Tab-separated table of C-alpha atoms in Angstrom:
chain	number	residue	atom	x	y	z
A	108	MET	CA	7.389	19.455	-17.754
A	109	THR	CA	9.287	21.257	-20.472
A	110	SER	CA	9.327	18.306	-22.882
A	111	HIS	CA	6.701	18.251	-25.655
A	112	THR	CA	6.631	14.448	-25.457
A	113	LYS	CA	3.845	13.152	-23.264
A	114	SER	CA	5.179	10.995	-20.445
A	115	ILE	CA	3.254	7.833	-19.644
A	116	TYR	CA	2.691	6.310	-16.207
A	117	GLY	CA	0.480	3.417	-15.285
A	118	LEU	CA	-0.751	0.600	-13.095
A	119	ILE	CA	-0.189	-3.126	-13.582
A	120	GLY	CA	-2.294	-5.779	-11.905
A	121	ASN	CA	-5.103	-8.250	-12.537
A	122	PRO	CA	-7.955	-7.610	-12.231
A	123	LEU	CA	-7.902	-3.825	-11.935
A	124	GLY	CA	-11.551	-2.754	-11.963
A	125	HIS	CA	-11.939	0.775	-10.651
A	126	SER	CA	-8.507	2.366	-10.319
A	127	PHE	CA	-7.845	4.990	-7.666
A	128	SER	CA	-4.403	5.572	-9.161
A	129	ARG	CA	-5.625	6.321	-12.662
A	130	SER	CA	-8.119	9.002	-11.600
A	131	PHE	CA	-5.738	10.404	-8.947
A	132	PHE	CA	-2.814	10.920	-11.302
A	133	ASN	CA	-4.797	12.054	-14.343
A	134	ASP	CA	-6.534	14.669	-12.163
A	135	LYS	CA	-3.117	15.717	-10.864
A	136	PHE	CA	-1.705	16.024	-14.371
A	137	LYS	CA	-4.682	18.104	-15.509
A	138	ASN	CA	-4.694	20.401	-12.463
A	139	GLU	CA	-0.943	21.003	-12.550
A	140	ASN	CA	-0.700	21.250	-16.345
A	141	ILE	CA	1.677	18.284	-16.539
A	142	ASN	CA	2.123	16.749	-19.992
A	143	ALA	CA	1.514	13.166	-18.930
A	144	GLU	CA	-1.104	10.431	-18.938
A	145	TYR	CA	-1.790	7.527	-16.565
A	146	LEU	CA	-3.019	4.235	-18.029
A	147	ASN	CA	-4.231	0.931	-16.636
A	148	PHE	CA	-2.422	-2.195	-17.828
A	149	GLU	CA	-4.406	-5.271	-16.818
A	150	LEU	CA	-1.875	-8.026	-17.388
A	151	PRO	CA	-3.040	-11.668	-17.623
A	152	ASP	CA	0.523	-12.687	-16.718
A	153	ILE	CA	3.500	-10.814	-15.230
A	154	GLY	CA	5.496	-12.057	-18.227
A	155	ASP	CA	3.638	-9.422	-20.276
A	156	LEU	CA	5.404	-6.603	-18.393
A	157	MET	CA	8.320	-6.244	-20.788
A	158	GLU	CA	5.938	-6.144	-23.779
A	159	VAL	CA	4.162	-3.166	-22.220
A	160	ILE	CA	7.485	-1.395	-21.640
A	161	ALA	CA	8.559	-2.076	-25.234
A	162	GLU	CA	5.217	-0.865	-26.611
A	163	TYR	CA	5.302	2.399	-24.628
A	164	PRO	CA	8.783	3.963	-24.978
A	165	ASP	CA	7.597	7.068	-23.073
A	166	LEU	CA	6.619	4.987	-20.036
A	167	ARG	CA	8.386	6.498	-17.016
A	168	GLY	CA	6.849	4.732	-14.055
A	169	LEU	CA	4.424	2.063	-12.918
A	170	ASN	CA	2.413	1.283	-9.836
A	171	VAL	CA	2.057	-2.407	-9.034
A	172	THR	CA	-0.956	-4.016	-7.374
A	173	ILE	CA	-2.138	-7.564	-6.688
A	174	PRO	CA	-1.159	-10.177	-7.648
A	175	TYR	CA	2.201	-8.856	-8.928
A	176	LYS	CA	3.848	-7.078	-5.969
A	177	GLN	CA	6.131	-10.058	-5.420
A	178	GLN	CA	6.090	-11.594	-8.904
A	179	VAL	CA	7.587	-8.427	-10.391
A	180	ILE	CA	10.778	-8.609	-8.316
A	181	PRO	CA	12.827	-10.794	-10.747
A	182	TYR	CA	12.273	-8.211	-13.505
A	183	MET	CA	14.005	-5.425	-11.578
A	184	ASP	CA	17.566	-4.318	-12.301
A	185	SER	CA	17.777	-3.001	-8.734
A	186	ILE	CA	15.559	-2.764	-5.663
A	187	ASP	CA	15.315	-0.096	-2.983
A	188	ALA	CA	16.437	-1.280	0.463
A	189	ALA	CA	12.952	-0.931	1.984
A	190	ALA	CA	11.273	-2.878	-0.826
A	191	GLU	CA	13.926	-5.574	-0.578
A	192	SER	CA	13.378	-5.905	3.171
A	193	ILE	CA	9.589	-5.999	2.744
A	194	GLY	CA	9.773	-8.437	-0.151
A	195	ALA	CA	7.181	-6.550	-2.201
A	196	ILE	CA	7.221	-3.764	-4.803
A	197	ASN	CA	4.396	-1.336	-5.553
A	198	VAL	CA	6.342	1.293	-7.542
A	199	ILE	CA	8.668	0.899	-10.525
A	200	LYS	CA	10.883	3.706	-11.806
A	201	ILE	CA	11.649	3.261	-15.500
A	202	ILE	CA	14.891	4.843	-16.705
A	203	ASN	CA	15.049	5.078	-20.497
A	204	ASP	CA	17.951	7.106	-21.901
A	205	GLY	CA	16.838	6.675	-25.501
A	206	SER	CA	18.971	3.626	-26.183
A	207	GLN	CA	17.699	0.079	-26.223
A	208	ASP	CA	18.663	-0.345	-22.589
A	209	VAL	CA	15.806	0.256	-20.146
A	210	THR	CA	16.519	0.110	-16.428
A	211	LEU	CA	13.879	-0.812	-13.848
A	212	LYS	CA	14.148	-0.047	-10.137
A	213	GLY	CA	11.597	-1.254	-7.589
A	214	PHE	CA	10.336	0.607	-4.521
A	215	ASN	CA	7.693	0.209	-1.845
A	216	THR	CA	5.730	3.351	-0.945
A	217	ASP	CA	2.990	1.537	0.994
A	218	CYS	CA	5.279	1.684	4.024
A	219	ILE	CA	5.869	5.410	3.490
A	220	GLY	CA	2.182	6.229	3.116
A	221	PHE	CA	1.240	4.224	6.182
A	222	ALA	CA	3.972	5.653	8.415
A	223	GLU	CA	3.243	9.251	7.416
A	224	SER	CA	-0.485	8.875	8.047
A	225	LEU	CA	0.000	7.052	11.365
A	226	ARG	CA	2.731	9.164	12.968
A	227	PRO	CA	0.480	12.076	14.126
A	228	LEU	CA	-1.899	9.635	15.837
A	229	LEU	CA	0.624	7.757	17.959
A	230	SER	CA	0.614	7.985	21.740
A	231	GLU	CA	3.264	6.991	24.266
A	232	ALA	CA	1.175	3.948	25.165
A	233	MET	CA	1.449	2.546	21.622
A	234	THR	CA	4.681	0.635	22.015
A	235	SER	CA	3.266	-2.601	20.621
A	236	ALA	CA	0.933	-3.324	17.703
A	237	LEU	CA	-1.190	-6.206	16.517
A	238	VAL	CA	-1.115	-6.542	12.735
A	239	LEU	CA	-4.082	-8.512	11.456
A	240	GLY	CA	-3.184	-10.526	8.376
A	241	THR	CA	0.103	-11.813	7.006
A	242	GLY	CA	-0.127	-11.067	3.276
A	243	GLY	CA	1.871	-8.657	1.135
A	244	ALA	CA	0.247	-5.551	2.633
A	245	SER	CA	1.057	-6.817	6.114
A	246	ARG	CA	4.778	-6.947	5.275
A	247	ALA	CA	4.844	-3.245	4.396
A	248	ILE	CA	2.891	-2.333	7.533
A	249	CYS	CA	5.156	-4.403	9.795
A	250	TYR	CA	8.242	-2.792	8.227
A	251	ALA	CA	6.859	0.714	8.803
A	252	LEU	CA	5.924	-0.028	12.407
A	253	LYS	CA	9.390	-1.383	13.179
A	254	GLN	CA	10.919	1.734	11.604
A	255	LEU	CA	8.762	3.763	14.012
A	256	GLY	CA	10.129	1.753	16.948
A	257	ILE	CA	6.913	-0.177	17.585
A	258	ASN	CA	6.967	-3.871	18.501
A	259	VAL	CA	4.917	-5.954	16.067
A	260	THR	CA	2.846	-9.077	16.661
A	261	PRO	CA	1.314	-10.511	13.452
A	262	VAL	CA	-2.078	-12.226	13.810
A	263	SER	CA	-3.236	-14.957	11.434
A	264	ARG	CA	-5.986	-17.553	11.162
A	265	THR	CA	-3.356	-20.299	11.162
A	266	ALA	CA	-0.644	-20.947	13.716
A	267	LYS	CA	2.961	-20.485	12.606
A	268	GLU	CA	6.240	-19.452	14.156
A	269	GLY	CA	6.476	-15.704	14.675
A	270	ARG	CA	2.746	-15.061	14.719
A	271	ILE	CA	-0.297	-15.693	16.881
A	272	THR	CA	-3.858	-16.675	15.962
A	273	TYR	CA	-7.105	-14.845	16.614
A	274	THR	CA	-7.932	-17.316	19.383
A	275	ASP	CA	-4.731	-16.233	21.181
A	276	LEU	CA	-5.998	-12.670	21.664
A	277	THR	CA	-6.316	-12.711	25.446
A	278	PRO	CA	-7.299	-9.730	27.608
A	279	GLU	CA	-3.607	-9.278	28.481
A	280	ILE	CA	-2.525	-9.150	24.836
A	281	MET	CA	-5.302	-6.723	23.961
A	282	ALA	CA	-4.377	-4.513	26.914
A	283	THR	CA	-0.694	-4.351	26.026
A	284	HIS	CA	-1.212	-3.759	22.299
A	285	LYS	CA	-2.853	-0.348	22.009
A	286	LEU	CA	-2.429	-0.187	18.227
A	287	ILE	CA	-4.283	-2.632	15.972
A	288	VAL	CA	-3.905	-2.553	12.185
A	289	ASN	CA	-6.146	-4.515	9.833
A	290	THR	CA	-4.287	-5.470	6.654
A	291	THR	CA	-6.821	-8.091	5.534
A	292	PRO	CA	-9.433	-7.360	2.826
A	293	LEU	CA	-12.248	-8.167	5.260
A	294	GLY	CA	-14.837	-5.403	5.142
A	295	MET	CA	-13.806	-4.144	1.707
A	296	TYR	CA	-16.595	-3.371	-0.758
A	297	PRO	CA	-18.751	-5.276	-1.665
A	298	ASP	CA	-18.366	-7.527	1.425
A	299	VAL	CA	-18.887	-4.589	3.759
A	300	HIS	CA	-20.343	-6.583	6.662
A	301	THR	CA	-17.282	-8.759	7.263
A	302	CYS	CA	-14.493	-7.955	9.718
A	303	PRO	CA	-11.565	-9.601	11.531
A	304	ASP	CA	-12.593	-11.822	14.447
A	305	ILE	CA	-11.010	-10.001	17.391
A	306	PRO	CA	-12.487	-9.449	20.902
A	307	TYR	CA	-13.773	-5.932	20.257
A	308	GLN	CA	-15.253	-5.728	23.761
A	309	LEU	CA	-11.684	-5.544	25.124
A	310	LEU	CA	-10.941	-2.294	23.283
A	311	THR	CA	-10.671	1.000	25.148
A	312	PRO	CA	-10.354	4.725	24.324
A	313	GLU	CA	-6.562	4.197	24.530
A	314	HIS	CA	-6.663	1.942	21.473
A	315	LEU	CA	-6.195	3.061	17.883
A	316	CYS	CA	-7.693	0.733	15.273
A	317	TYR	CA	-6.347	1.460	11.790
A	318	ASP	CA	-7.882	-0.219	8.730
A	319	ILE	CA	-5.900	0.024	5.489
A	320	VAL	CA	-9.166	-0.557	3.613
A	321	TYR	CA	-10.643	2.726	2.341
A	322	ASN	CA	-13.825	1.549	0.588
A	323	PRO	CA	-16.154	1.895	2.429
A	324	GLU	CA	-14.872	4.916	4.385
A	325	GLU	CA	-15.980	3.313	7.663
A	326	THR	CA	-15.494	-0.439	7.662
A	327	GLU	CA	-17.198	-2.913	9.955
A	328	PHE	CA	-13.870	-3.248	11.796
A	329	MET	CA	-13.900	0.489	12.445
A	330	LYS	CA	-17.566	0.534	13.471
A	331	ARG	CA	-17.135	-2.241	16.022
A	332	SER	CA	-13.927	-0.693	17.363
A	333	ALA	CA	-15.560	2.724	17.778
A	334	LYS	CA	-18.464	1.134	19.626
A	335	TYR	CA	-16.064	0.373	22.489
A	336	GLY	CA	-14.416	3.790	22.436
A	337	ALA	CA	-11.360	3.119	20.287
A	338	ARG	CA	-10.109	5.737	17.860
A	339	THR	CA	-10.274	4.638	14.220
A	340	LYS	CA	-8.719	5.544	10.884
A	341	ASN	CA	-9.148	4.195	7.367
A	342	GLY	CA	-6.578	3.780	4.611
A	343	LEU	CA	-7.491	6.728	2.387
A	344	GLU	CA	-4.734	9.037	3.619
A	345	MET	CA	-2.238	6.199	3.338
A	346	LEU	CA	-3.360	5.710	-0.279
A	347	HIS	CA	-2.878	9.391	-1.103
A	348	ARG	CA	0.499	9.600	0.588
A	349	GLN	CA	1.893	6.464	-1.052
A	350	ALA	CA	0.792	7.826	-4.438
A	351	LEU	CA	2.548	11.165	-3.817
A	352	ALA	CA	5.662	9.276	-2.687
A	353	ALA	CA	5.551	7.339	-5.965
A	354	TRP	CA	5.396	10.613	-7.893
A	355	ASP	CA	8.417	11.937	-6.004
A	356	ILE	CA	10.346	8.793	-6.956
A	357	TRP	CA	9.396	9.064	-10.619
A	358	GLN	CA	10.359	12.728	-10.749
A	359	SER	CA	13.679	12.315	-8.963
A	360	SER	CA	16.701	12.846	-11.220
A	361	GLU	CA	18.585	10.247	-9.206
A	362	LYS	CA	18.817	6.985	-11.137
A	363	TYR	CA	19.733	4.711	-8.240
């Protein structure tokens, strides 16, 4: 950056605890000699967002995590088509031209990070996917899979139109869905011994079991899947790639 003013970026959510984003971006800024700093903003209420923006006039971008990926939508001046389709935002570009008018645009890079990390692992047999969980993360995963031309079947603990339950996972369904993505927090630290209740014994070496959880590096879901020969992948690469996609958005000179 040529400007002598330090640009500010950050993360909003509650609670935040240990932040991957903060260490990732501050290391990036240091290593690349970028005059910027990344801060954590633990907001008790999404209504505090505009106070943060007013307090930090050099704020150029924000990441958004739970529970605000959907709550932040009404505060946006515009929303990227992918984020609008997903119904969740994890990146905000802040455009401040020095006047009192500040423009906010929302994006979703979870779908980008997932798709980029998954694409090299796909086989011709992976025409259909089971997506475990139906929360905000699931929406981004389902969007990315559909963009890749993969049929999606969401799986939930409760029955509802457009999804199946874990008890519906028959041998036929398991055989025809060679890609399985866990978007639930089951298995995430510290509850490392939990996992989705799927019939792991029906998995084969043709299956790919992707867990968007990255802590621990090998979740219980991945361990049980590997036991029956399935290939596995965690969410660490997805996390890195969505962060880099966020940086590209923040650095783009395009306003809309």
